[in-house]
Amino acid sequence: MKVSVDGVEFRYKSASVLEGITLELDGAGLTSIIGPNGVGKTTFLHCINRLLTPSSGTILVDDVDVKEYKTRDLAKVVGYVPYSGSKGFPLTVLDTVVMGRHPYSTIRSTKKDVQAAYETLDMLEISEFALRPFSDLSAGQRQKVMLARGIVQEPRILLLDEPTANLDIKHQMEVTKILLDLSRSKDMNIIMVSHDLNIAAKYSDRVVMMHQGKIFRVGTPAEVITSENLRTVYDVEAEITEHCGRPYVLLNGPL
């Protein structure tokens, strides 16, 4: 499943957020979008998922303009997991995850929907919370529930905004490895925003680095995560070493 972006721009009133974004992400794999705060990473995801409408340019999903999809049909193809910074829904964890099956269901959820939800909760090791109120969970647990809701939707393309936010180191690694494995086993094109350069470097097939509303670099982790690029984009001095065949970032300090 391919995402093709051509000349996309987006403005909030008079402020330009995205400028001339042109990018193609084709086939299964895990792509990390990196860059400092305010460069348009989340806005870019919102444009792909049609939560926002670009000021200009086109976005194609499997060679079809996203504007031409019916809402339910787009939800079967593109899933979105937002950053979970609030307590969210007055529902149980199970009900929250089953909401992800909405594109395939009628008014009531089916046994298949509930089974899929339990299987996904089990995969993320949070099935013990299935009947607990979503609002009672910790921030990290809520983040995993939102991830489960996105996975149970069974999209071909899954967009995630900081999916490892609020997670400790162990669970950051576990969740990102699950995403990588899903991209392989389910033939999914998974695109996530990440602020953790070493997580992105360790698990990503592709990295997109954004700077000042534009695409700065696209390539493998080793091609994109370099001392020179971090100096330009993040205003930091960093040493890049190699660990298990992947770049590893050692930060020295701000410029």
Short mmCIF file of C-alpha atoms in Angstrom, two decimals:
data_model
loop_
_atom_site.label_atom_id
_atom_site.label_comp_id
_atom_site.label_asym_id
_atom_site.label_seq_id
_atom_site.Cartn_x
_atom_site.Cartn_y
_atom_site.Cartn_z
CA MET A 1 0.00 0.00 0.00
CA LYS A 2 1.54 3.27 -1.16
CA VAL A 3 1.30 6.84 0.10
CA SER A 4 2.23 9.45 -2.52
CA VAL A 5 2.46 13.10 -1.50
CA ASP A 6 3.05 15.77 -4.13
CA GLY A 7 3.59 19.45 -3.41
CA VAL A 8 1.53 19.52 -0.23
CA GLU A 9 1.33 22.80 1.65
CA PHE A 10 -0.68 23.69 4.73
CA ARG A 11 -1.28 27.00 6.45
CA TYR A 12 -2.84 27.93 9.79
CA LYS A 13 -4.26 31.34 8.92
CA SER A 14 -1.16 33.32 7.92
CA ALA A 15 1.38 30.82 9.26
CA SER A 16 2.90 28.32 6.85
CA VAL A 17 3.26 24.89 8.49
CA LEU A 18 4.01 22.59 5.54
CA GLU A 19 5.85 23.77 2.45
CA GLY A 20 6.13 21.78 -0.76
CA ILE A 21 6.04 18.32 0.82
CA THR A 22 6.75 15.68 -1.82
CA LEU A 23 7.29 12.11 -0.67
CA GLU A 24 6.49 8.52 -1.61
CA LEU A 25 6.32 5.73 0.95
CA ASP A 26 5.67 2.46 -0.82
CA GLY A 27 5.17 -1.01 0.55
CA ALA A 28 5.37 -2.65 3.93
CA GLY A 29 7.76 -1.29 6.52
CA LEU A 30 8.19 1.01 9.49
CA THR A 31 8.88 4.66 8.73
CA SER A 32 9.79 7.16 11.45
CA ILE A 33 9.18 10.86 10.96
CA ILE A 34 11.63 12.85 13.07
CA GLY A 35 12.40 16.51 13.63
CA PRO A 36 12.15 19.13 16.38
CA ASN A 37 8.88 20.48 17.74
CA GLY A 38 6.85 22.67 15.44
CA VAL A 39 8.15 21.44 12.08
CA GLY A 40 4.78 20.00 10.98
CA LYS A 41 5.11 16.29 11.73
CA THR A 42 1.65 15.87 13.27
CA THR A 43 0.09 18.21 10.72
CA PHE A 44 1.54 16.02 7.97
CA LEU A 45 -0.11 12.91 9.46
CA HIS A 46 -3.41 14.79 9.76
CA CYS A 47 -3.28 15.69 6.08
CA ILE A 48 -2.70 12.06 5.07
CA ASN A 49 -5.62 10.95 7.24
CA ARG A 50 -7.84 13.79 5.97
CA LEU A 51 -8.25 15.30 9.43
CA LEU A 52 -6.85 18.43 7.80
CA THR A 53 -7.15 19.58 4.19
CA PRO A 54 -3.93 20.79 2.56
CA SER A 55 -3.88 24.32 1.18
CA SER A 56 -2.45 22.88 -2.03
CA GLY A 57 -0.98 19.66 -3.41
CA THR A 58 -2.26 16.11 -3.60
CA ILE A 59 -2.12 13.02 -1.39
CA LEU A 60 -2.75 9.63 -2.97
CA VAL A 61 -3.34 6.42 -1.07
CA ASP A 62 -2.83 3.45 -3.35
CA ASP A 63 -3.04 5.85 -6.33
CA VAL A 64 -6.42 7.25 -5.23
CA ASP A 65 -6.77 10.83 -3.97
CA VAL A 66 -7.72 10.75 -0.27
CA LYS A 67 -10.45 13.29 -1.05
CA GLU A 68 -12.23 10.67 -3.16
CA TYR A 69 -12.55 8.06 -0.40
CA LYS A 70 -15.77 7.71 1.55
CA THR A 71 -15.06 8.12 5.26
CA ARG A 72 -15.73 4.46 6.12
CA ASP A 73 -13.66 3.23 3.17
CA LEU A 74 -10.72 5.45 4.11
CA ALA A 75 -10.87 4.12 7.68
CA LYS A 76 -10.47 0.58 6.33
CA VAL A 77 -7.29 1.62 4.56
CA VAL A 78 -5.74 4.26 6.84
CA GLY A 79 -5.69 3.99 10.63
CA TYR A 80 -4.59 6.74 12.98
CA VAL A 81 -3.36 6.54 16.57
CA PRO A 82 -3.15 10.02 18.12
CA TYR A 83 -0.89 11.09 20.92
CA SER A 84 -2.74 10.08 24.08
CA GLY A 85 -2.25 12.98 26.43
CA SER A 86 -5.67 13.01 28.09
CA LYS A 87 -7.84 10.57 30.00
CA GLY A 88 -10.15 10.34 27.01
CA PHE A 89 -13.23 8.17 27.01
CA PRO A 90 -15.71 7.24 29.79
CA LEU A 91 -15.59 3.64 28.51
CA THR A 92 -13.95 0.39 29.47
CA VAL A 93 -10.68 -0.55 27.83
CA LEU A 94 -12.42 -3.28 25.82
CA ASP A 95 -15.10 -0.90 24.53
CA THR A 96 -12.44 1.65 23.61
CA VAL A 97 -10.54 -0.91 21.54
CA VAL A 98 -13.69 -2.30 19.91
CA MET A 99 -14.35 1.23 18.61
CA GLY A 100 -11.52 0.53 16.19
CA ARG A 101 -13.74 -2.05 14.47
CA HIS A 102 -16.30 0.59 13.53
CA PRO A 103 -15.44 0.61 9.78
CA TYR A 104 -16.48 -3.06 9.57
CA SER A 105 -19.47 -3.09 11.93
CA THR A 106 -23.09 -2.07 11.93
CA ILE A 107 -24.69 -0.60 15.04
CA ARG A 108 -23.55 -3.38 17.37
CA SER A 109 -20.15 -4.98 17.66
CA THR A 110 -19.88 -8.66 16.75
CA LYS A 111 -18.20 -11.60 18.47
CA LYS A 112 -15.46 -11.31 15.86
CA ASP A 113 -14.89 -7.67 16.85
CA VAL A 114 -14.62 -8.54 20.55
CA GLN A 115 -12.32 -11.48 19.83
CA ALA A 116 -10.06 -9.27 17.70
CA ALA A 117 -9.96 -6.70 20.51
CA TYR A 118 -8.99 -9.30 23.13
CA GLU A 119 -6.29 -10.76 20.86
CA THR A 120 -4.79 -7.31 20.33
CA LEU A 121 -4.90 -6.46 24.03
CA ASP A 122 -3.18 -9.76 24.74
CA MET A 123 -0.49 -9.04 22.15
CA LEU A 124 0.23 -5.73 23.91
CA GLU A 125 0.10 -7.44 27.31
CA ILE A 126 -2.77 -5.34 28.65
CA SER A 127 -5.67 -7.82 28.46
CA GLU A 128 -5.87 -7.76 32.28
CA PHE A 129 -7.25 -4.22 31.99
CA ALA A 130 -10.00 -5.12 29.50
CA LEU A 131 -12.91 -4.40 31.85
CA ARG A 132 -11.36 -1.46 33.65
CA PRO A 133 -12.38 2.13 32.85
CA PHE A 134 -10.02 3.66 30.31
CA SER A 135 -9.83 6.82 32.42
CA ASP A 136 -8.43 4.86 35.40
CA LEU A 137 -5.29 3.79 33.55
CA SER A 138 -1.86 5.36 33.70
CA ALA A 139 -0.69 7.49 30.78
CA GLY A 140 1.47 4.66 29.46
CA GLN A 141 -1.35 2.13 29.72
CA ARG A 142 -3.73 4.50 27.91
CA GLN A 143 -1.15 4.89 25.16
CA LYS A 144 -1.06 1.11 24.64
CA VAL A 145 -4.87 0.96 24.56
CA MET A 146 -4.97 3.61 21.84
CA LEU A 147 -2.37 1.61 19.94
CA ALA A 148 -4.56 -1.50 20.28
CA ARG A 149 -7.52 0.43 18.89
CA GLY A 150 -5.47 1.38 15.83
CA ILE A 151 -4.18 -2.15 15.26
CA VAL A 152 -7.61 -3.80 15.61
CA GLN A 153 -8.83 -1.53 12.81
CA GLU A 154 -6.69 -3.65 10.46
CA PRO A 155 -5.68 -0.82 8.13
CA ARG A 156 -3.13 -1.26 5.37
CA ILE A 157 -1.54 2.04 6.43
CA LEU A 158 -1.19 2.89 10.12
CA LEU A 159 -0.26 6.42 11.21
CA LEU A 160 0.93 6.96 14.77
CA ASP A 161 1.71 10.20 16.58
CA GLU A 162 4.40 9.49 19.20
CA PRO A 163 3.20 5.95 20.01
CA THR A 164 5.91 5.44 22.64
CA ALA A 165 5.22 8.67 24.53
CA ASN A 166 4.58 8.06 28.24
CA LEU A 167 6.15 4.59 28.07
CA ASP A 168 9.21 3.49 30.01
CA ILE A 169 12.31 2.31 28.14
CA LYS A 170 11.36 -1.37 28.13
CA HIS A 171 7.86 -0.73 26.80
CA GLN A 172 9.11 1.79 24.23
CA MET A 173 11.28 -0.95 22.76
CA GLU A 174 8.57 -3.62 23.01
CA VAL A 175 5.91 -1.48 21.34
CA THR A 176 8.19 -0.35 18.52
CA LYS A 177 9.28 -3.94 17.90
CA ILE A 178 5.61 -4.95 17.73
CA LEU A 179 5.02 -2.26 15.10
CA LEU A 180 8.00 -3.47 13.08
CA ASP A 181 6.78 -7.07 13.29
CA LEU A 182 3.25 -6.03 12.27
CA SER A 183 4.61 -4.26 9.21
CA ARG A 184 6.15 -7.59 8.18
CA SER A 185 3.44 -10.07 9.20
CA LYS A 186 0.45 -7.96 8.09
CA ASP A 187 2.15 -6.30 5.09
CA MET A 188 1.41 -2.87 6.60
CA ASN A 189 2.87 0.52 5.77
CA ILE A 190 3.40 1.95 9.27
CA ILE A 191 4.35 5.60 9.65
CA MET A 192 5.09 7.01 13.10
CA VAL A 193 6.20 10.34 14.51
CA SER A 194 9.04 9.86 16.98
CA HIS A 195 11.12 12.13 19.19
CA ASP A 196 13.44 9.30 20.22
CA LEU A 197 16.24 9.21 17.67
CA ASN A 198 17.72 5.97 18.95
CA ILE A 199 14.39 4.15 18.88
CA ALA A 200 13.87 5.42 15.32
CA ALA A 201 17.38 4.37 14.34
CA LYS A 202 17.10 0.90 15.89
CA TYR A 203 13.76 -0.19 14.44
CA SER A 204 12.94 1.88 11.34
CA ASP A 205 13.25 0.75 7.75
CA ARG A 206 13.02 4.37 6.60
CA VAL A 207 13.45 7.73 8.28
CA VAL A 208 11.95 11.04 7.18
CA MET A 209 13.62 14.08 8.74
CA MET A 210 11.60 17.31 8.69
CA HIS A 211 12.95 20.83 9.12
CA GLN A 212 11.05 24.12 9.04
CA GLY A 213 7.96 22.59 7.45
CA LYS A 214 9.87 20.79 4.71
CA ILE A 215 11.30 17.35 4.04
CA PHE A 216 15.01 17.65 4.86
CA ARG A 217 16.20 14.08 4.30
CA VAL A 218 14.68 10.67 3.49
CA GLY A 219 16.51 7.36 3.63
CA THR A 220 17.74 4.58 5.85
CA PRO A 221 18.53 5.44 9.49
CA ALA A 222 22.25 5.52 8.66
CA GLU A 223 21.66 7.91 5.76
CA VAL A 224 19.48 10.33 7.71
CA ILE A 225 20.64 10.26 11.33
CA THR A 226 24.08 11.85 10.96
CA SER A 227 26.01 14.37 13.04
CA GLU A 228 25.77 16.96 10.28
CA ASN A 229 22.01 16.56 9.88
CA LEU A 230 21.40 16.75 13.64
CA ARG A 231 23.51 19.89 13.81
CA THR A 232 21.47 21.54 11.04
CA VAL A 233 18.00 20.41 12.09
CA TYR A 234 18.20 20.12 15.89
CA ASP A 235 20.98 22.64 16.66
CA VAL A 236 22.89 20.06 18.68
CA GLU A 237 26.33 18.53 18.59
CA ALA A 238 26.19 14.75 18.52
CA GLU A 239 28.42 11.80 17.88
CA ILE A 240 27.05 8.89 15.88
CA THR A 241 28.40 5.45 16.65
CA GLU A 242 27.32 2.09 15.26
CA HIS A 243 25.55 -0.46 17.42
CA CYS A 244 24.28 -3.75 15.99
CA GLY A 245 24.59 -2.31 12.51
CA ARG A 246 22.48 0.76 13.32
CA PRO A 247 23.42 4.35 14.15
CA TYR A 248 23.39 5.28 17.83
CA VAL A 249 23.22 8.93 18.90
CA LEU A 250 25.42 10.31 21.69
CA LEU A 251 24.41 13.88 22.42
CA ASN A 252 27.16 16.30 23.42
CA GLY A 253 25.02 19.40 23.91
CA PRO A 254 23.23 22.29 22.19
CA LEU A 255 25.01 24.61 19.79
#
